[in-house]
Short mmCIF file of C-alpha atoms in Angstrom, two decimals:
data_model
loop_
_atom_site.label_atom_id
_atom_site.label_comp_id
_atom_site.label_asym_id
_atom_site.label_seq_id
_atom_site.Cartn_x
_atom_site.Cartn_y
_atom_site.Cartn_z
CA MET A 1 -9.92 14.67 -1.37
CA LEU A 2 -6.20 14.20 -1.72
CA ARG A 3 -5.86 18.04 -1.37
CA SER A 4 -7.77 18.08 1.85
CA ARG A 5 -5.75 15.26 3.25
CA LEU A 6 -2.57 17.02 2.26
CA THR A 7 -3.91 20.12 3.98
CA MET A 8 -4.55 18.19 7.17
CA VAL A 9 -1.21 16.66 7.07
CA VAL A 10 0.51 19.99 6.71
CA PHE A 11 -1.66 21.53 9.41
CA GLY A 12 -0.71 18.66 11.76
CA LEU A 13 2.92 18.92 11.10
CA THR A 14 2.79 22.75 11.60
CA LEU A 15 1.08 22.07 15.02
CA ALA A 16 3.65 19.52 15.93
CA VAL A 17 6.53 21.72 15.07
CA ALA A 18 4.98 24.69 16.96
CA SER A 19 4.40 22.64 20.11
CA VAL A 20 8.07 21.32 20.01
CA ARG A 21 9.26 24.93 19.57
CA ALA A 22 6.99 26.14 22.45
CA GLN A 23 8.15 23.24 24.62
CA ALA A 24 11.79 24.13 23.83
CA THR A 25 11.44 27.93 24.70
CA SER A 26 8.97 28.07 27.57
CA VAL A 27 10.05 27.37 31.05
CA SER A 28 8.34 24.47 32.89
CA THR A 29 7.53 25.70 36.48
CA ALA A 30 5.37 22.55 37.44
CA GLN A 31 8.22 20.91 39.45
CA TRP A 32 9.11 24.10 41.38
CA PRO A 33 8.16 24.46 45.03
CA ALA A 34 4.81 26.39 45.21
CA ALA A 35 6.27 29.24 47.32
CA LEU A 36 9.20 29.70 44.81
CA ARG A 37 6.82 29.79 41.82
CA GLU A 38 4.55 32.30 43.67
CA ARG A 39 7.42 34.62 44.31
CA VAL A 40 8.78 34.41 40.71
CA ASP A 41 5.33 34.92 39.39
CA ARG A 42 5.01 38.09 41.50
CA ILE A 43 8.39 39.50 40.21
CA ALA A 44 7.39 38.64 36.66
CA ASP A 45 3.94 40.29 37.04
CA SER A 46 5.70 43.47 38.15
CA ALA A 47 8.10 43.26 35.27
CA LYS A 48 5.35 42.69 32.80
CA ALA A 49 3.49 45.81 34.03
CA GLN A 50 6.65 47.73 33.17
CA ARG A 51 6.76 46.20 29.67
CA LEU A 52 9.86 44.15 30.52
CA PRO A 53 10.32 40.73 29.14
CA THR A 54 9.42 37.97 31.64
CA GLU A 55 10.93 34.96 29.94
CA PRO A 56 14.54 35.69 31.09
CA LEU A 57 13.20 35.92 34.62
CA TYR A 58 11.59 32.42 34.48
CA ALA A 59 14.77 31.08 32.72
CA LYS A 60 16.96 32.47 35.48
CA ALA A 61 14.77 30.78 38.18
CA ALA A 62 14.84 27.57 36.13
CA GLU A 63 18.64 27.82 35.95
CA GLY A 64 18.78 28.15 39.72
CA VAL A 65 16.35 25.26 40.32
CA LEU A 66 18.48 22.97 37.90
CA LYS A 67 21.70 24.00 39.65
CA GLY A 68 20.23 23.15 43.07
CA ALA A 69 20.34 26.67 44.55
CA ASP A 70 18.06 27.38 47.44
CA ASP A 71 14.94 29.39 47.06
CA ALA A 72 16.26 32.48 48.64
CA ARG A 73 19.23 32.61 46.35
CA ILE A 74 17.00 32.00 43.24
CA VAL A 75 14.58 34.89 44.28
CA GLN A 76 17.65 37.11 44.89
CA ALA A 77 18.99 36.32 41.33
CA VAL A 78 15.53 36.91 39.67
CA THR A 79 15.08 40.13 41.57
CA ARG A 80 18.48 41.37 40.53
CA LEU A 81 17.82 40.45 36.93
CA SER A 82 14.44 42.25 37.07
CA GLN A 83 16.19 45.46 38.45
CA ASP A 84 18.89 45.13 35.70
CA LEU A 85 16.20 44.90 33.04
CA ARG A 86 14.43 47.94 34.42
CA GLU A 87 17.62 50.03 34.30
CA ALA A 88 18.30 48.74 30.95
CA ARG A 89 14.82 50.02 29.82
CA ALA A 90 15.59 53.38 31.41
CA ALA A 91 18.83 53.53 29.46
CA LEU A 92 17.71 52.11 26.03
CA GLY A 93 14.16 53.63 25.94
CA PRO A 94 10.82 52.26 25.07
CA GLY A 95 11.91 51.18 21.47
CA ALA A 96 14.48 48.70 22.57
CA THR A 97 13.76 45.09 21.70
CA ASP A 98 13.57 42.32 24.29
CA ALA A 99 16.94 40.90 23.08
CA GLU A 100 18.47 44.32 23.41
CA LEU A 101 17.08 44.73 26.99
CA VAL A 102 18.53 41.43 27.98
CA ALA A 103 21.93 42.35 26.58
CA GLY A 104 21.57 45.81 28.20
CA ALA A 105 20.73 44.20 31.64
CA SER A 106 23.90 42.32 31.28
CA VAL A 107 25.84 45.53 30.75
CA VAL A 108 24.15 47.07 33.90
CA HIS A 109 25.16 43.86 35.68
CA SER A 110 28.72 44.47 34.83
CA GLY A 111 28.44 47.74 36.59
CA MET A 112 27.66 50.44 34.16
CA ASP A 113 25.30 53.12 35.22
CA VAL A 114 22.20 54.25 33.29
CA PRO A 115 23.43 57.63 31.93
CA THR A 116 26.59 56.00 30.46
CA LEU A 117 24.66 53.17 28.98
CA ARG A 118 22.17 55.67 27.45
CA LYS A 119 25.05 57.62 25.89
CA PHE A 120 26.49 54.45 24.41
CA PHE A 121 23.12 53.43 23.04
CA SER A 122 22.89 56.69 21.24
CA THR A 123 25.60 55.46 18.80
CA HIS A 124 22.81 53.14 17.62
CA ASP A 125 21.96 56.13 15.29
CA ALA A 126 25.22 55.41 13.44
CA ARG A 127 23.91 52.01 12.45
CA PRO A 128 21.26 51.21 9.82
CA GLN A 129 17.84 51.09 11.52
CA SER A 130 17.48 47.46 10.45
CA GLU A 131 20.49 46.39 12.55
CA SER A 132 20.04 45.18 16.03
CA PHE A 133 22.17 46.73 18.77
CA VAL A 134 22.32 43.41 20.58
CA MET A 135 25.89 42.53 19.55
CA PRO A 136 27.45 45.89 20.56
CA LEU A 137 25.80 45.46 24.00
CA VAL A 138 26.94 41.84 24.32
CA VAL A 139 30.57 42.79 23.46
CA LEU A 140 30.46 45.70 25.83
CA SER A 141 29.35 43.69 28.75
CA ASP A 142 31.99 41.09 27.84
CA LEU A 143 34.70 43.71 27.84
CA LEU A 144 33.56 45.08 31.19
CA ALA A 145 33.54 41.46 32.56
CA ARG A 146 37.12 41.15 31.36
CA ARG A 147 38.00 44.22 33.41
CA VAL A 148 38.29 46.74 30.56
CA THR A 149 37.47 50.13 32.12
CA GLN A 150 34.20 51.64 31.28
CA ASP A 151 35.67 54.67 29.51
CA VAL A 152 37.98 52.50 27.38
CA ALA A 153 35.32 50.00 26.50
CA THR A 154 32.60 52.51 25.50
CA ALA A 155 35.11 54.75 23.67
CA SER A 156 36.39 51.71 21.62
CA LEU A 157 33.00 50.37 20.67
CA SER A 158 31.48 53.81 20.01
CA ASN A 159 34.47 54.65 17.78
CA LEU A 160 34.11 51.37 15.85
CA LEU A 161 30.33 51.80 15.38
CA GLU A 162 30.69 55.30 14.20
CA HIS A 163 33.05 54.00 11.49
CA GLY A 164 30.71 51.38 10.34
CA ALA A 165 31.94 48.26 12.16
CA LYS A 166 29.56 45.31 11.68
CA ASP A 167 28.70 42.45 14.15
CA ALA A 168 31.50 40.44 12.62
CA GLU A 169 34.21 42.86 13.38
CA LEU A 170 32.89 43.40 17.01
CA THR A 171 32.81 39.62 17.71
CA SER A 172 36.34 39.22 16.29
CA LEU A 173 37.33 42.21 18.46
CA ARG A 174 35.85 40.52 21.47
CA ARG A 175 37.55 37.19 20.84
CA ASP A 176 41.02 38.91 20.17
CA ILE A 177 40.87 41.11 23.31
CA GLU A 178 39.96 38.13 25.32
CA ARG A 179 42.81 36.23 23.97
CA ASP A 180 45.32 39.07 24.61
CA ILE A 181 44.22 39.32 28.15
CA SER A 182 44.53 35.65 28.78
CA GLY A 183 48.01 36.09 27.38
CA GLY A 184 48.92 38.50 29.95
CA GLN A 185 48.09 41.83 28.29
CA SER A 186 46.50 44.60 30.35
CA PRO A 187 42.71 44.79 29.56
CA ASP A 188 42.83 48.44 28.66
CA VAL A 189 45.92 48.16 26.45
CA ALA A 190 44.45 45.05 24.69
CA ALA A 191 41.24 46.99 24.04
CA ARG A 192 43.02 50.00 22.65
CA LEU A 193 45.48 47.98 20.44
CA ARG A 194 42.74 45.77 19.03
CA THR A 195 40.44 48.66 18.38
CA ASP A 196 43.19 50.54 16.54
CA ALA A 197 43.77 47.55 14.34
CA VAL A 198 40.11 47.27 13.45
CA LEU A 199 39.89 50.95 12.83
CA ALA A 200 42.82 50.81 10.44
CA THR A 201 40.99 48.00 8.66
CA LEU A 202 37.86 49.93 8.47
CA SER A 203 39.60 53.12 7.34
CA THR A 204 41.22 51.28 4.53
CA ALA A 205 37.94 49.70 3.47
CA ASN A 206 36.08 53.09 3.60
CA ARG A 207 38.59 55.62 2.21
CA GLY A 208 37.30 59.14 2.71
CA VAL A 209 35.81 58.53 6.04
CA ARG A 210 37.18 60.89 8.63
CA ARG A 211 40.15 59.86 10.73
CA PRO A 212 38.90 58.22 14.05
CA PRO A 213 39.63 60.24 17.20
CA SER A 214 42.28 58.76 19.34
CA ILE A 215 40.93 56.92 22.43
CA MET B 1 43.30 13.34 92.92
CA SER B 2 43.34 9.78 94.22
CA ASP B 3 44.91 6.93 92.15
CA ARG B 4 41.53 5.41 91.80
CA GLU B 5 40.08 8.63 90.22
CA THR B 6 43.07 8.73 87.93
CA PHE B 7 42.42 5.28 86.81
CA ASN B 8 38.72 5.97 86.14
CA ASP B 9 39.69 9.04 84.09
CA ILE B 10 42.00 6.88 81.89
CA PHE B 11 39.01 4.70 81.16
CA ASP B 12 36.73 7.46 80.37
CA GLU B 13 39.07 9.45 78.01
CA ASP B 14 38.90 9.25 74.24
CA PRO B 15 40.21 7.34 72.32
CA PRO B 16 39.28 4.13 74.10
CA LEU B 17 41.97 1.87 75.43
CA SER B 18 43.12 -1.11 73.46
CA PRO B 19 42.10 -4.43 75.14
CA ALA B 20 45.55 -5.23 76.39
CA LEU B 21 45.95 -1.83 78.02
CA ALA B 22 42.44 -2.08 79.50
CA SER B 23 43.26 -5.41 80.91
CA ALA B 24 46.53 -4.10 82.41
CA ILE B 25 44.68 -1.18 84.05
CA GLU B 26 41.83 -3.36 85.20
CA SER B 27 44.40 -5.57 87.02
CA LEU B 28 45.35 -2.51 89.16
CA ARG B 29 41.86 -2.32 90.57
CA VAL B 30 42.57 -5.44 92.62
CA ASP B 31 43.27 -4.45 96.04
CA GLU B 32 46.91 -5.74 96.19
CA PRO B 33 49.76 -4.13 97.75
CA VAL B 34 51.23 -2.30 94.78
CA SER B 35 53.90 0.47 95.24
CA ALA B 36 52.92 4.00 94.35
CA GLU B 37 56.06 4.25 92.20
CA TRP B 38 54.99 1.25 90.18
CA ARG B 39 51.44 2.66 89.67
CA GLN B 40 52.84 6.02 88.44
CA SER B 41 55.12 4.39 85.96
CA LEU B 42 52.25 2.27 84.68
CA ILE B 43 50.11 5.43 84.25
CA ALA B 44 52.94 7.15 82.42
CA GLY B 45 53.20 4.07 80.08
CA VAL B 46 49.44 4.13 79.48
CA GLU B 47 49.60 7.96 78.61
CA SER B 48 52.48 7.33 76.19
CA ALA B 49 50.52 4.54 74.35
CA ARG B 50 47.50 6.88 74.22
CA ARG B 51 49.55 9.57 72.63
CA THR B 52 50.84 7.11 69.98
CA GLN B 53 47.15 5.99 69.36
CA ARG B 54 46.04 9.69 68.83
CA PHE B 55 48.86 10.40 66.47
CA GLN B 56 48.03 7.29 64.48
CA ARG B 57 44.37 8.30 64.30
CA ARG B 58 45.21 11.80 63.15
CA LEU B 59 47.56 10.37 60.58
CA ILE B 60 44.78 8.10 59.20
CA GLY B 61 42.42 10.99 59.23
CA ALA B 62 44.73 13.22 57.34
CA ALA B 63 45.48 10.52 54.83
CA GLY B 64 41.66 9.94 54.38
CA LEU B 65 41.10 13.56 53.79
CA ALA B 66 43.90 13.80 51.22
CA ALA B 67 42.49 10.66 49.32
CA ALA B 68 38.96 12.12 49.47
CA ALA B 69 40.34 15.47 48.01
CA ALA B 70 42.09 13.55 45.20
CA VAL B 71 38.92 11.60 44.35
CA CYS B 72 36.92 14.93 44.24
CA ALA B 73 39.57 16.59 42.04
CA VAL B 74 39.33 13.69 39.56
CA LEU B 75 35.55 13.67 39.62
CA ALA B 76 35.26 17.48 39.19
CA ARG B 77 37.62 17.36 36.26
CA PRO B 78 35.61 17.69 32.99
CA SER B 79 36.14 14.35 31.42
CA ASN B 80 34.05 15.15 28.35
CA ARG B 81 35.32 17.15 25.49
CA GLY B 82 32.93 19.63 23.80
CA VAL B 83 32.89 21.36 20.47
CA ILE B 84 30.69 24.39 19.54
CA SER B 85 30.47 25.77 16.08
CA VAL B 86 28.24 28.32 14.59
CA GLY B 87 27.13 27.85 10.96
CA ASN B 88 24.87 29.73 8.70
CA ALA B 89 21.44 31.11 9.68
CA ASN B 90 22.61 31.08 13.26
CA THR B 91 22.57 27.28 13.59
CA VAL B 92 24.89 26.35 16.36
CA HIS B 93 26.30 22.89 16.41
CA PHE B 94 26.87 21.53 19.92
CA GLU B 95 28.83 18.33 20.38
CA ILE B 96 30.29 16.61 23.50
CA GLU B 97 32.20 13.42 23.74
CA ALA B 98 30.63 11.17 26.42
CA PRO B 99 30.88 7.56 25.33
CA ALA B 100 29.69 6.13 28.60
CA ALA B 101 26.66 8.39 28.97
CA ARG B 102 23.18 7.09 28.62
CA SER B 103 21.52 10.39 27.83
CA VAL B 104 22.77 13.91 27.06
CA SER B 105 20.67 16.92 26.70
CA LEU B 106 21.42 20.69 26.08
CA VAL B 107 20.09 23.11 28.75
CA GLY B 108 20.43 26.90 28.64
CA ASP B 109 18.65 30.20 28.69
CA PHE B 110 17.27 29.44 25.21
CA ASP B 111 15.27 26.37 26.39
CA GLY B 112 14.38 27.46 29.93
CA TRP B 113 17.06 25.27 31.33
CA ASN B 114 14.78 22.32 30.73
CA PRO B 115 16.70 19.09 30.63
CA GLY B 116 14.09 17.36 28.56
CA ALA B 117 13.76 20.12 25.80
CA MET B 118 16.86 19.45 23.62
CA PRO B 119 18.26 15.98 23.67
CA LEU B 120 21.45 15.27 21.86
CA ARG B 121 21.74 12.21 19.59
CA LYS B 122 24.57 9.76 19.97
CA ARG B 123 27.02 9.04 17.22
CA GLY B 124 29.03 5.88 16.75
CA ASN B 125 32.18 7.44 17.98
CA GLY B 126 30.83 8.19 21.45
CA ALA B 127 30.01 11.95 20.55
CA TRP B 128 26.63 13.36 21.24
CA VAL B 129 25.44 16.10 18.91
CA VAL B 130 22.61 18.59 18.23
CA ASP B 131 22.22 21.58 16.04
CA VAL B 132 20.05 24.48 17.46
CA HIS B 133 18.93 27.72 15.86
CA LEU B 134 19.75 30.55 18.17
CA PRO B 135 18.94 34.18 17.98
CA PRO B 136 21.79 36.79 18.00
CA GLY B 137 23.35 37.38 21.48
CA ARG B 138 24.97 35.76 24.29
CA HIS B 139 23.64 32.38 25.46
CA ALA B 140 24.43 30.64 28.70
CA PHE B 141 24.24 26.78 28.46
CA ALA B 142 25.47 23.55 29.88
CA PHE B 143 25.15 19.78 29.05
CA SER B 144 23.07 17.55 31.20
CA VAL B 145 25.01 14.20 31.03
CA ASP B 146 22.94 11.46 32.78
CA GLY B 147 21.42 14.22 34.79
CA ARG B 148 24.62 15.84 35.85
CA LEU B 149 25.34 19.38 34.67
CA THR B 150 28.62 19.55 32.70
CA ILE B 151 30.23 22.68 31.27
CA ASP B 152 31.69 22.77 27.86
CA PRO B 153 35.49 22.72 28.56
CA THR B 154 36.09 24.40 25.08
CA ALA B 155 33.69 27.31 25.59
CA ALA B 156 34.06 30.46 27.63
CA LEU B 157 32.52 30.53 31.07
CA SER B 158 29.68 32.87 32.03
CA ALA B 159 30.94 35.76 34.07
CA ASP B 160 27.69 36.56 35.69
CA ASP B 161 26.70 33.23 37.26
CA ASN B 162 24.41 33.71 40.36
CA PHE B 163 24.37 30.14 41.68
CA GLY B 164 27.87 29.18 42.22
CA VAL B 165 27.79 26.61 39.41
CA PRO B 166 29.45 27.92 36.21
CA SER B 167 27.75 27.88 32.72
CA SER B 168 29.27 27.82 29.35
CA VAL B 169 28.72 30.73 26.90
CA VAL B 170 28.21 30.91 23.17
CA VAL B 171 27.91 34.24 21.29
CA VAL B 172 25.82 34.29 18.17
CA LYS B 173 26.27 37.26 15.97
CA GLY B 174 23.66 38.60 13.67
CA GLU B 175 24.65 37.04 10.30
CA GLY B 176 25.68 33.79 11.97
CA GLY B 177 28.86 32.59 13.37
CA GLU B 178 31.04 33.53 16.19
#
């Protein structure tokens, strides 16, 4: 008797937690104007047919609604994100996770073309299969947004990944470059100097690894 | 143009005449033998007074605009101080000081920008806090303070905002921490 009650309590708690989590992650479209909801649904249906994640599209629309943007601007932003996701899929391939696609879309949004992104993603092979490629993509898009040129940004990160850099080194690199740029350093120079510094650390840590090519 | 028409024009122009001036002009409507020279000097006086009136109005307008701009600048200035820290297992601690606020919630791409999804709890010192588990990646967010969107002044701003209203950004790496 006690056991069955306990089971029911645990089951109830699980349901409650699940519902809170669902409420926290799903987008509520009930308050949207019908025309907007219909147009976003249509874009999302098209994305779904291409095996693209739809949640970021609804989140983008919800952001626009909350920020008071007009419907046309919201649809434009959602359409653009859908295109960025599509290009990210073309560059990263069918095996990319949803999180990698979202991060890849951000890189595309920063102006990188599909072939260059595809080439950069190929350095994924240098990482253990269990490791996500989200962080290298996030750092890449951030560097591009900070006006580091594509060649320097991709060379820096590819070099670091080939030498076993982990997410921790990449996020530190991102933060340090951002700080240097804010301090007046040229974006490309900041990226080169910081990359060299991390490479020196990695080389010390992994003696015997071949010398990194200069970027 | 006759003197009569000139007088009517003076009444019709903007800004309107002050009562004293209007009364003086009105007195000229009376058909009394008034010399043309006297009429012209009165018209010149009225025009001069009107120029002064226009200048004063512009001055007041400019002062009003400057005051409005100053008020807007003060209102737009972030008055709440925020703190983000990323702990173990990708749990991100969000904190914002808003002692006068009645409700604060976290909105972002991780909760569908839903103001009701992640309320912050108030501490005794006026700070509002919430700990959220976030997956690795970059997350755009803002605080909704009494229904008004507020960026975190201590966090980086999103570079790819589409709506003209900035968002804050937190980056969560795989093994936790920024």
